[in-house]
mmCIF file of C-alpha atoms and ligand atoms in Angstrom:
data_model
loop_
_atom_site.group_PDB
_atom_site.id
_atom_site.type_symbol
_atom_site.label_atom_id
_atom_site.label_comp_id
_atom_site.label_asym_id
_atom_site.label_seq_id
_atom_site.Cartn_x
_atom_site.Cartn_y
_atom_site.Cartn_z
ATOM 1 C CA MET V 28 18.803 -61.669 77.142
ATOM 2 C CA LEU V 29 18.856 -58.479 75.015
ATOM 3 C CA LYS V 30 19.064 -55.932 77.829
ATOM 4 C CA ASP V 31 20.975 -52.781 76.777
ATOM 5 C CA ARG V 32 20.696 -53.749 73.096
ATOM 6 C CA VAL V 33 19.143 -51.408 70.537
ATOM 7 C CA GLY V 34 17.455 -52.765 67.416
ATOM 8 C CA ILE V 35 15.978 -51.325 64.210
ATOM 9 C CA VAL V 36 13.076 -53.274 62.702
ATOM 10 C CA PHE V 37 12.241 -53.104 58.966
ATOM 11 C CA GLY V 38 9.089 -54.800 57.664
ATOM 12 C CA VAL V 39 6.204 -54.408 60.085
ATOM 13 C CA ALA V 40 2.980 -53.910 58.098
ATOM 14 C CA ASN V 41 0.468 -55.182 60.663
ATOM 15 C CA LYS V 42 0.145 -57.477 63.674
ATOM 16 C CA ARG V 43 0.488 -60.610 61.521
ATOM 17 C CA SER V 44 3.855 -59.531 60.112
ATOM 18 C CA ILE V 45 6.772 -61.833 60.882
ATOM 19 C CA ALA V 46 8.691 -58.649 61.751
ATOM 20 C CA TRP V 47 6.134 -57.899 64.454
ATOM 21 C CA ASN V 48 6.500 -61.374 65.968
ATOM 22 C CA ILE V 49 10.265 -60.987 66.132
ATOM 23 C CA ALA V 50 10.064 -57.374 67.371
ATOM 24 C CA GLN V 51 7.782 -58.425 70.246
ATOM 25 C CA ALA V 52 10.184 -61.215 71.190
ATOM 26 C CA TRP V 53 13.144 -58.800 71.080
ATOM 27 C CA HIS V 54 11.176 -56.342 73.214
ATOM 28 C CA HIS V 55 10.286 -58.990 75.795
ATOM 29 C CA ALA V 56 13.966 -59.994 75.915
ATOM 30 C CA GLY V 57 14.776 -56.397 76.931
ATOM 31 C CA ALA V 58 15.846 -54.700 73.676
ATOM 32 C CA LYS V 59 15.067 -51.067 72.885
ATOM 33 C CA LEU V 60 13.581 -50.796 69.382
ATOM 34 C CA ALA V 61 12.891 -48.418 66.518
ATOM 35 C CA PHE V 62 10.570 -49.285 63.635
ATOM 36 C CA THR V 63 10.425 -48.291 59.994
ATOM 37 C CA TYR V 64 7.370 -48.348 57.753
ATOM 38 C CA GLN V 65 6.932 -48.202 54.000
ATOM 39 C CA GLY V 66 4.728 -45.314 52.919
ATOM 40 C CA GLU V 67 2.089 -43.235 54.693
ATOM 41 C CA ARG V 68 -0.462 -46.051 54.245
ATOM 42 C CA LEU V 69 1.292 -48.089 56.939
ATOM 43 C CA ARG V 70 2.384 -45.269 59.258
ATOM 44 C CA GLU V 71 -0.591 -45.426 61.615
ATOM 45 C CA ASN V 72 -0.475 -49.254 61.901
ATOM 46 C CA VAL V 73 3.180 -49.208 62.791
ATOM 47 C CA GLU V 74 2.842 -46.258 65.192
ATOM 48 C CA GLN V 75 0.025 -48.039 67.034
ATOM 49 C CA LEU V 76 1.887 -51.346 67.248
ATOM 50 C CA SER V 77 5.043 -49.579 68.373
ATOM 51 C CA ALA V 78 3.085 -47.655 71.046
ATOM 52 C CA SER V 79 1.505 -50.920 72.279
ATOM 53 C CA LEU V 80 4.941 -51.996 73.515
ATOM 54 C CA GLY V 81 4.787 -49.036 75.901
ATOM 55 C CA ALA V 82 8.407 -48.188 75.255
ATOM 56 C CA ALA V 83 8.330 -44.933 73.242
ATOM 57 C CA SER V 84 10.023 -46.559 70.249
ATOM 58 C CA PRO V 85 10.723 -44.105 67.431
ATOM 59 C CA VAL V 86 9.098 -44.789 64.052
ATOM 60 C CA PHE V 87 10.750 -43.755 60.768
ATOM 61 C CA SER V 88 9.569 -43.800 57.152
ATOM 62 C CA CYS V 89 11.697 -45.915 54.776
ATOM 63 C CA ASP V 90 11.290 -47.220 51.249
ATOM 64 C CA VAL V 91 14.231 -49.631 51.010
ATOM 65 C CA THR V 92 14.642 -48.958 47.276
ATOM 66 C CA ARG V 93 15.792 -45.419 48.185
ATOM 67 C CA ASP V 94 19.377 -45.046 49.454
ATOM 68 C CA GLU V 95 18.539 -41.661 50.975
ATOM 69 C CA ASP V 96 15.674 -43.181 52.999
ATOM 70 C CA ILE V 97 17.955 -45.891 54.375
ATOM 71 C CA GLN V 98 20.641 -43.356 55.293
ATOM 72 C CA ALA V 99 18.038 -41.103 56.967
ATOM 73 C CA VAL V 100 16.851 -44.015 59.161
ATOM 74 C CA PHE V 101 20.349 -44.637 60.494
ATOM 75 C CA ASP V 102 21.098 -40.894 60.868
ATOM 76 C CA GLN V 103 17.953 -40.589 63.005
ATOM 77 C CA ALA V 104 18.815 -43.781 64.890
ATOM 78 C CA ALA V 105 22.300 -42.403 65.590
ATOM 79 C CA ALA V 106 20.809 -39.160 66.910
ATOM 80 C CA HIS V 107 18.301 -41.016 69.094
ATOM 81 C CA PHE V 108 20.322 -43.974 70.408
ATOM 82 C CA GLY V 109 23.995 -43.346 69.566
ATOM 83 C CA LYS V 110 24.948 -46.981 69.011
ATOM 84 C CA ILE V 111 22.801 -49.874 67.777
ATOM 85 C CA HIS V 112 23.246 -53.645 68.007
ATOM 86 C CA LEU V 113 20.434 -55.344 66.090
ATOM 87 C CA VAL V 114 18.802 -55.001 62.690
ATOM 88 C CA LEU V 115 15.830 -57.008 61.461
ATOM 89 C CA HIS V 116 15.279 -57.051 57.682
ATOM 90 C CA SER V 117 11.859 -58.571 56.988
ATOM 91 C CA VAL V 118 11.073 -57.059 53.611
ATOM 92 C CA ALA V 119 10.230 -58.621 50.250
ATOM 93 C CA PHE V 120 8.321 -57.657 47.138
ATOM 94 C CA ALA V 121 7.861 -58.853 43.571
ATOM 95 C CA PRO V 122 5.242 -57.505 41.161
ATOM 96 C CA ARG V 123 2.170 -59.665 41.516
ATOM 97 C CA GLU V 124 2.124 -60.776 37.872
ATOM 98 C CA ALA V 125 5.533 -62.392 38.436
ATOM 99 C CA LEU V 126 4.219 -64.617 41.280
ATOM 100 C CA GLY V 127 2.299 -67.131 39.227
ATOM 101 C CA GLY V 128 2.364 -68.422 35.694
ATOM 102 C CA ARG V 129 5.619 -69.612 34.188
ATOM 103 C CA PHE V 130 8.928 -68.389 35.647
ATOM 104 C CA ILE V 131 10.319 -68.150 32.105
ATOM 105 C CA GLU V 132 7.919 -65.272 31.397
ATOM 106 C CA THR V 133 9.394 -63.051 34.157
ATOM 107 C CA SER V 134 10.078 -59.588 32.734
ATOM 108 C CA ARG V 135 13.368 -57.752 33.154
ATOM 109 C CA GLU V 136 11.532 -55.098 35.178
ATOM 110 C CA ALA V 137 9.847 -57.581 37.568
ATOM 111 C CA PHE V 138 13.213 -59.312 38.070
ATOM 112 C CA ARG V 139 14.895 -55.972 38.815
ATOM 113 C CA ILE V 140 12.233 -54.951 41.333
ATOM 114 C CA ALA V 141 12.204 -58.306 43.148
ATOM 115 C CA MET V 142 16.014 -58.253 43.423
ATOM 116 C CA ASP V 143 16.164 -54.605 44.500
ATOM 117 C CA VAL V 144 13.504 -54.773 47.232
ATOM 118 C CA SER V 145 14.111 -58.322 48.442
ATOM 119 C CA ALA V 146 17.874 -58.844 48.114
ATOM 120 C CA TYR V 147 19.877 -55.639 47.485
ATOM 121 C CA SER V 148 18.105 -53.886 50.372
ATOM 122 C CA LEU V 149 19.871 -56.112 52.933
ATOM 123 C CA LEU V 150 23.213 -54.905 51.633
ATOM 124 C CA GLY V 151 22.142 -51.241 51.603
ATOM 125 C CA ILE V 152 20.840 -51.546 55.153
ATOM 126 C CA ALA V 153 23.923 -53.413 56.408
ATOM 127 C CA ARG V 154 26.251 -50.770 54.938
ATOM 128 C CA ALA V 155 24.387 -47.939 56.667
ATOM 129 C CA ALA V 156 24.020 -49.886 59.939
ATOM 130 C CA ALA V 157 27.600 -51.107 60.360
ATOM 131 C CA PRO V 158 29.124 -47.736 61.410
ATOM 132 C CA LEU V 159 26.589 -47.602 64.278
ATOM 133 C CA MET V 160 27.638 -51.058 65.526
ATOM 134 C CA PRO V 161 31.031 -50.447 67.212
ATOM 135 C CA GLU V 162 30.168 -52.986 69.934
ATOM 136 C CA GLY V 163 29.350 -55.661 67.348
ATOM 137 C CA GLY V 164 25.853 -56.829 66.613
ATOM 138 C CA SER V 165 23.473 -59.092 64.780
ATOM 139 C CA ILE V 166 21.726 -58.541 61.448
ATOM 140 C CA LEU V 167 18.819 -60.870 60.720
ATOM 141 C CA THR V 168 16.776 -61.431 57.571
ATOM 142 C CA LEU V 169 13.923 -63.707 56.478
ATOM 143 C CA SER V 170 14.188 -66.266 53.706
ATOM 144 C CA TYR V 171 12.080 -69.087 52.330
ATOM 145 C CA TYR V 172 12.627 -72.642 51.016
ATOM 146 C CA GLY V 173 11.944 -71.425 47.448
ATOM 147 C CA ALA V 174 15.528 -70.048 47.522
ATOM 148 C CA GLU V 175 16.830 -73.602 47.388
ATOM 149 C CA LYS V 176 14.167 -75.748 45.737
ATOM 150 C CA VAL V 177 11.490 -74.990 43.157
ATOM 151 C CA VAL V 178 8.215 -73.978 44.778
ATOM 152 C CA PRO V 179 5.690 -73.539 41.955
ATOM 153 C CA HIS V 180 4.606 -69.890 41.519
ATOM 154 C CA TYR V 181 7.246 -68.528 43.916
ATOM 155 C CA ASN V 182 9.213 -67.891 40.721
ATOM 156 C CA VAL V 183 11.334 -64.719 40.739
ATOM 157 C CA MET V 184 11.028 -64.471 44.539
ATOM 158 C CA GLY V 185 12.900 -67.788 44.740
ATOM 159 C CA VAL V 186 15.735 -66.306 42.711
ATOM 160 C CA ALA V 187 15.703 -63.173 44.887
ATOM 161 C CA LYS V 188 15.814 -65.292 48.081
ATOM 162 C CA ALA V 189 18.764 -67.270 46.667
ATOM 163 C CA ALA V 190 20.537 -63.928 46.171
ATOM 164 C CA LEU V 191 19.504 -62.839 49.670
ATOM 165 C CA GLU V 192 21.009 -66.001 51.205
ATOM 166 C CA ALA V 193 24.260 -65.416 49.302
ATOM 167 C CA ASN V 194 24.177 -61.797 50.518
ATOM 168 C CA VAL V 195 24.010 -63.124 54.079
ATOM 169 C CA ARG V 196 27.226 -65.107 53.562
ATOM 170 C CA TYR V 197 29.179 -62.295 51.845
ATOM 171 C CA LEU V 198 28.045 -59.734 54.430
ATOM 172 C CA ALA V 199 28.965 -62.134 57.251
ATOM 173 C CA HIS V 200 32.476 -62.309 55.781
ATOM 174 C CA ASP V 201 32.800 -58.511 55.492
ATOM 175 C CA LEU V 202 31.358 -57.677 58.905
ATOM 176 C CA GLY V 203 32.712 -60.600 60.937
ATOM 177 C CA PRO V 204 35.987 -58.834 61.846
ATOM 178 C CA GLN V 205 33.873 -56.056 63.400
ATOM 179 C CA GLY V 206 31.898 -58.564 65.485
ATOM 180 C CA VAL V 207 28.734 -58.090 63.460
ATOM 181 C CA ARG V 208 26.985 -61.373 62.645
ATOM 182 C CA VAL V 209 24.570 -61.801 59.719
ATOM 183 C CA ASN V 210 22.053 -64.652 59.544
ATOM 184 C CA ALA V 211 18.729 -65.632 57.994
ATOM 185 C CA ILE V 212 15.720 -67.481 59.302
ATOM 186 C CA SER V 213 14.102 -69.561 56.570
ATOM 187 C CA ALA V 214 10.498 -69.599 57.759
ATOM 188 C CA GLY V 215 7.793 -72.068 56.828
ATOM 189 C CA PRO V 216 4.643 -70.481 55.375
ATOM 190 C CA VAL V 217 2.845 -68.015 57.660
ATOM 191 C CA ASN V 218 -0.498 -66.374 56.941
ATOM 192 C CA THR V 219 0.643 -62.737 56.641
ATOM 193 C CA LEU V 220 -0.345 -59.865 54.352
ATOM 194 C CA ALA V 221 2.416 -60.846 51.890
ATOM 195 C CA ALA V 222 1.164 -64.442 51.881
ATOM 196 C CA ARG V 223 -2.493 -63.613 51.524
ATOM 197 C CA GLY V 224 -1.716 -61.776 48.307
ATOM 198 C CA ILE V 225 -1.189 -65.279 46.908
ATOM 199 C CA GLY V 226 -4.039 -67.450 45.615
ATOM 200 C CA ASP V 227 -4.425 -70.919 47.215
ATOM 201 C CA PHE V 228 -2.308 -69.973 50.213
ATOM 202 C CA GLY V 229 -4.735 -71.924 52.407
ATOM 203 C CA ASP V 230 -4.047 -75.070 50.380
ATOM 204 C CA MET V 231 -0.317 -74.466 50.720
ATOM 205 C CA LEU V 232 -0.575 -74.152 54.509
ATOM 206 C CA LYS V 233 -2.539 -77.413 54.655
ATOM 207 C CA TYR V 234 -0.047 -79.283 52.425
ATOM 208 C CA HIS V 235 2.868 -77.971 54.460
ATOM 209 C CA ALA V 236 1.316 -78.982 57.783
ATOM 210 C CA GLU V 237 0.527 -82.480 56.483
ATOM 211 C CA HIS V 238 4.057 -83.065 55.145
ATOM 212 C CA ALA V 239 6.182 -81.438 57.876
ATOM 213 C CA PRO V 240 7.626 -83.801 60.511
ATOM 214 C CA LEU V 241 5.916 -81.821 63.278
ATOM 215 C CA LYS V 242 2.551 -82.131 61.407
ATOM 216 C CA ARG V 243 1.681 -78.454 61.800
ATOM 217 C CA ASN V 244 2.716 -75.012 60.612
ATOM 218 C CA VAL V 245 5.220 -72.745 62.310
ATOM 219 C CA LEU V 246 3.978 -70.202 64.862
ATOM 220 C CA GLY V 247 4.919 -66.529 64.925
ATOM 221 C CA LYS V 248 6.148 -67.070 68.485
ATOM 222 C CA GLU V 249 8.597 -69.717 67.242
ATOM 223 C CA LEU V 250 10.062 -67.280 64.696
ATOM 224 C CA GLY V 251 10.348 -64.734 67.529
ATOM 225 C CA ASP V 252 12.182 -67.209 69.754
ATOM 226 C CA THR V 253 14.721 -68.043 67.026
ATOM 227 C CA GLY V 254 15.007 -64.286 66.398
ATOM 228 C CA VAL V 255 16.016 -63.787 70.046
ATOM 229 C CA TYR V 256 18.539 -66.629 69.817
ATOM 230 C CA LEU V 257 20.154 -65.142 66.690
ATOM 231 C CA ALA V 258 20.184 -61.628 68.207
ATOM 232 C CA SER V 259 21.648 -62.697 71.536
ATOM 233 C CA ASP V 260 25.024 -63.980 72.711
ATOM 234 C CA MET V 261 23.500 -67.477 72.758
ATOM 235 C CA SER V 262 24.411 -67.571 69.033
ATOM 236 C CA SER V 263 27.768 -65.760 69.340
ATOM 237 C CA GLY V 264 29.514 -68.417 67.224
ATOM 238 C CA VAL V 265 26.932 -68.394 64.422
ATOM 239 C CA THR V 266 27.212 -66.172 61.339
ATOM 240 C CA GLY V 267 26.453 -66.438 57.624
ATOM 241 C CA GLU V 268 23.890 -69.126 58.421
ATOM 242 C CA VAL V 269 20.383 -69.881 57.173
ATOM 243 C CA ILE V 270 18.362 -71.544 59.940
ATOM 244 C CA TYR V 271 15.151 -73.318 58.957
ATOM 245 C CA VAL V 272 12.226 -72.710 61.297
ATOM 246 C CA ASP V 273 9.651 -74.672 59.337
ATOM 247 C CA CYS V 274 8.556 -77.603 61.524
ATOM 248 C CA GLY V 275 11.117 -79.717 59.631
ATOM 249 C CA TYR V 276 9.479 -79.486 56.190
ATOM 250 C CA ASN V 277 12.795 -78.880 54.358
ATOM 251 C CA ILE V 278 14.399 -82.164 55.447
ATOM 252 C CA MET V 279 11.881 -84.322 53.609
ATOM 253 C CA GLY V 280 12.769 -86.116 50.373
ATOM 254 C CA MET V 281 9.294 -87.497 49.852
HETATM 255 P P1 LIG W 311 4.386 -58.658 55.504
HETATM 256 O O1 LIG W 311 3.578 -58.216 54.337
HETATM 257 O O2 LIG W 311 3.811 -58.509 56.844
HETATM 258 O O3 LIG W 311 5.825 -57.992 55.468
HETATM 259 C C1 LIG W 311 6.469 -57.606 54.273
HETATM 260 C C2 LIG W 311 6.996 -56.212 54.533
HETATM 261 O O4 LIG W 311 7.789 -55.765 53.428
HETATM 262 C C3 LIG W 311 5.862 -55.186 54.703
HETATM 263 O O5 LIG W 311 5.993 -54.558 55.958
HETATM 264 C C4 LIG W 311 6.121 -54.200 53.571
HETATM 265 O O6 LIG W 311 5.804 -52.869 53.934
HETATM 266 C C5 LIG W 311 7.616 -54.377 53.383
HETATM 267 N N1 LIG W 311 8.090 -53.825 52.105
HETATM 268 C C6 LIG W 311 7.791 -54.226 50.838
HETATM 269 N N2 LIG W 311 8.392 -53.407 49.924
HETATM 270 C C7 LIG W 311 9.086 -52.485 50.656
HETATM 271 C C8 LIG W 311 9.898 -51.350 50.308
HETATM 272 N N3 LIG W 311 10.119 -51.002 49.033
HETATM 273 N N4 LIG W 311 10.436 -50.611 51.320
HETATM 274 C C9 LIG W 311 10.218 -50.946 52.617
HETATM 275 N N5 LIG W 311 9.459 -51.986 53.006
HETATM 276 C C10 LIG W 311 8.901 -52.751 52.033
HETATM 277 O O7 LIG W 311 4.707 -60.218 55.202
HETATM 278 P P2 LIG W 311 5.685 -61.247 55.925
HETATM 279 O O8 LIG W 311 5.205 -62.577 55.493
HETATM 280 O O9 LIG W 311 5.815 -60.931 57.361
HETATM 281 O O10 LIG W 311 7.083 -60.995 55.177
HETATM 282 C C11 LIG W 311 8.260 -60.653 55.856
HETATM 283 C C12 LIG W 311 9.456 -61.430 55.305
HETATM 284 O O11 LIG W 311 9.293 -62.810 55.609
HETATM 285 C C13 LIG W 311 9.645 -61.334 53.800
HETATM 286 O O12 LIG W 311 11.026 -61.262 53.520
HETATM 287 C C14 LIG W 311 9.103 -62.651 53.320
HETATM 288 O O13 LIG W 311 9.667 -63.038 52.084
HETATM 289 C C15 LIG W 311 9.558 -63.548 54.444
HETATM 290 N N6 LIG W 311 8.891 -64.845 54.536
HETATM 291 C C16 LIG W 311 7.548 -64.934 54.621
HETATM 292 C C17 LIG W 311 6.933 -66.175 54.717
HETATM 293 C C18 LIG W 311 5.441 -66.321 54.768
HETATM 294 O O14 LIG W 311 4.943 -67.411 54.475
HETATM 295 N N7 LIG W 311 4.692 -65.297 55.137
HETATM 296 C C19 LIG W 311 7.729 -67.339 54.766
HETATM 297 C C20 LIG W 311 9.125 -67.201 54.704
HETATM 298 C C21 LIG W 311 9.693 -65.959 54.593
HETATM 299 O O1 LIG W 312 8.157 -64.374 50.479
HETATM 300 C C1 LIG W 312 6.974 -64.641 50.426
HETATM 301 C C2 LIG W 312 5.990 -63.699 49.744
HETATM 302 C C3 LIG W 312 6.585 -62.370 49.401
HETATM 303 C C4 LIG W 312 5.758 -61.541 48.452
HETATM 304 C C5 LIG W 312 4.371 -61.501 48.472
HETATM 305 C C6 LIG W 312 3.681 -60.684 47.586
HETATM 306 C C7 LIG W 312 2.192 -60.645 47.513
HETATM 307 C C8 LIG W 312 1.663 -59.381 46.911
HETATM 308 C C9 LIG W 312 6.439 -60.773 47.537
HETATM 309 N N1 LIG W 312 5.786 -59.975 46.666
HETATM 310 C C10 LIG W 312 4.433 -59.914 46.672
HETATM 311 N N2 LIG W 312 3.822 -59.102 45.763
HETATM 312 C C11 LIG W 312 2.488 -58.841 45.797
HETATM 313 O O2 LIG W 312 1.957 -58.131 44.926
HETATM 314 N N3 LIG W 312 6.540 -65.829 50.979
HETATM 315 C C12 LIG W 312 7.528 -66.774 51.468
HETATM 316 C C13 LIG W 312 5.118 -66.239 51.039
HETATM 317 C C14 LIG W 312 4.823 -67.040 49.802
HETATM 318 O O3 LIG W 312 4.542 -66.424 48.632
HETATM 319 C C15 LIG W 312 4.363 -67.410 47.675
HETATM 320 C C16 LIG W 312 4.544 -68.655 48.265
HETATM 321 C C17 LIG W 312 4.854 -68.418 49.630
HETATM 322 C C18 LIG W 312 5.138 -69.450 50.664
HETATM 323 C C19 LIG W 312 4.066 -67.287 46.317
HETATM 324 C C20 LIG W 312 3.920 -68.446 45.561
HETATM 325 C C21 LIG W 312 4.098 -69.681 46.131
HETATM 326 C C22 LIG W 312 4.418 -69.809 47.495
#
């Protein structure tokens, strides 16, 4: 379904990463991929995972808070592939002390960092990607229910995800005339590196599974499948949208 499409994947840290689930699904659907990693610490992980696809995917360093890093990724992608069609943005960060305690205590600096890494970065990436998408394309990001409703302790990340979801709509408006679609998957909780940094995540997974209509948590494979749908022509009429892939949790009132 993605034959002859080229995609750039931001946000693989390890094999549990949501980005890795979606990248594998894109690969199996026939896309050619490049990966970026944040910092030397993650280089080897990402190189090994990329190599495991057996497709000689290039791997680039990128801290999304640095405009010059983002530009360098797309310069290298242009040199390697010419055109691209797909971008996956699966990146978020807030200082740990801001994820817990009272939201009202969030510092200006923690707010700035959460917004920069988790929301602004989509815009920076979209701006650098768009000139390489003359055939149109699909930009995909990851959100969470805390954007819309209060999830205790998600705090400033909820505010950043609300900004991210608004970014999706404004970018969809700007890039629509060029045939570039922009959408988000709002994923139910998944046990990744970013999630395990959070105390009581096990309890949260259990609560979520008990209260979701499907009575279980979402699988990485299911996020990958929706990722293929949003990347492919199957979703050609869909842009600016936030699609919940959360076993139905978000529809509940009680
Ligand atoms: P993860 O830790 O595997 O991925 C987060 C990625 O963000 C890592 O690869 C990390 O290197 C990258 N990152 C952080 N700061 C960066 C920076 N300055 N520059 C470049 N990269 C940076 O965890 P994940 O759960 O797969 O998270 C991926 C996305 O999914 C995030 O946007 C997260 O908010 C979202 N999400 C996660 C869950 C969940 O429960 N795990 C649920 C819904 C949405
Ligand atoms: O988006 C996220 C988590 C993103 C995240 C995780 C960390 C952990 C380590 C952002 N920044 C950091 N900073 C760190 O220092 N999720 C959707 C997973 C998540 O995190 C929560 C959740 C859920 C769900 C935090 C509190 C409550 C619920």
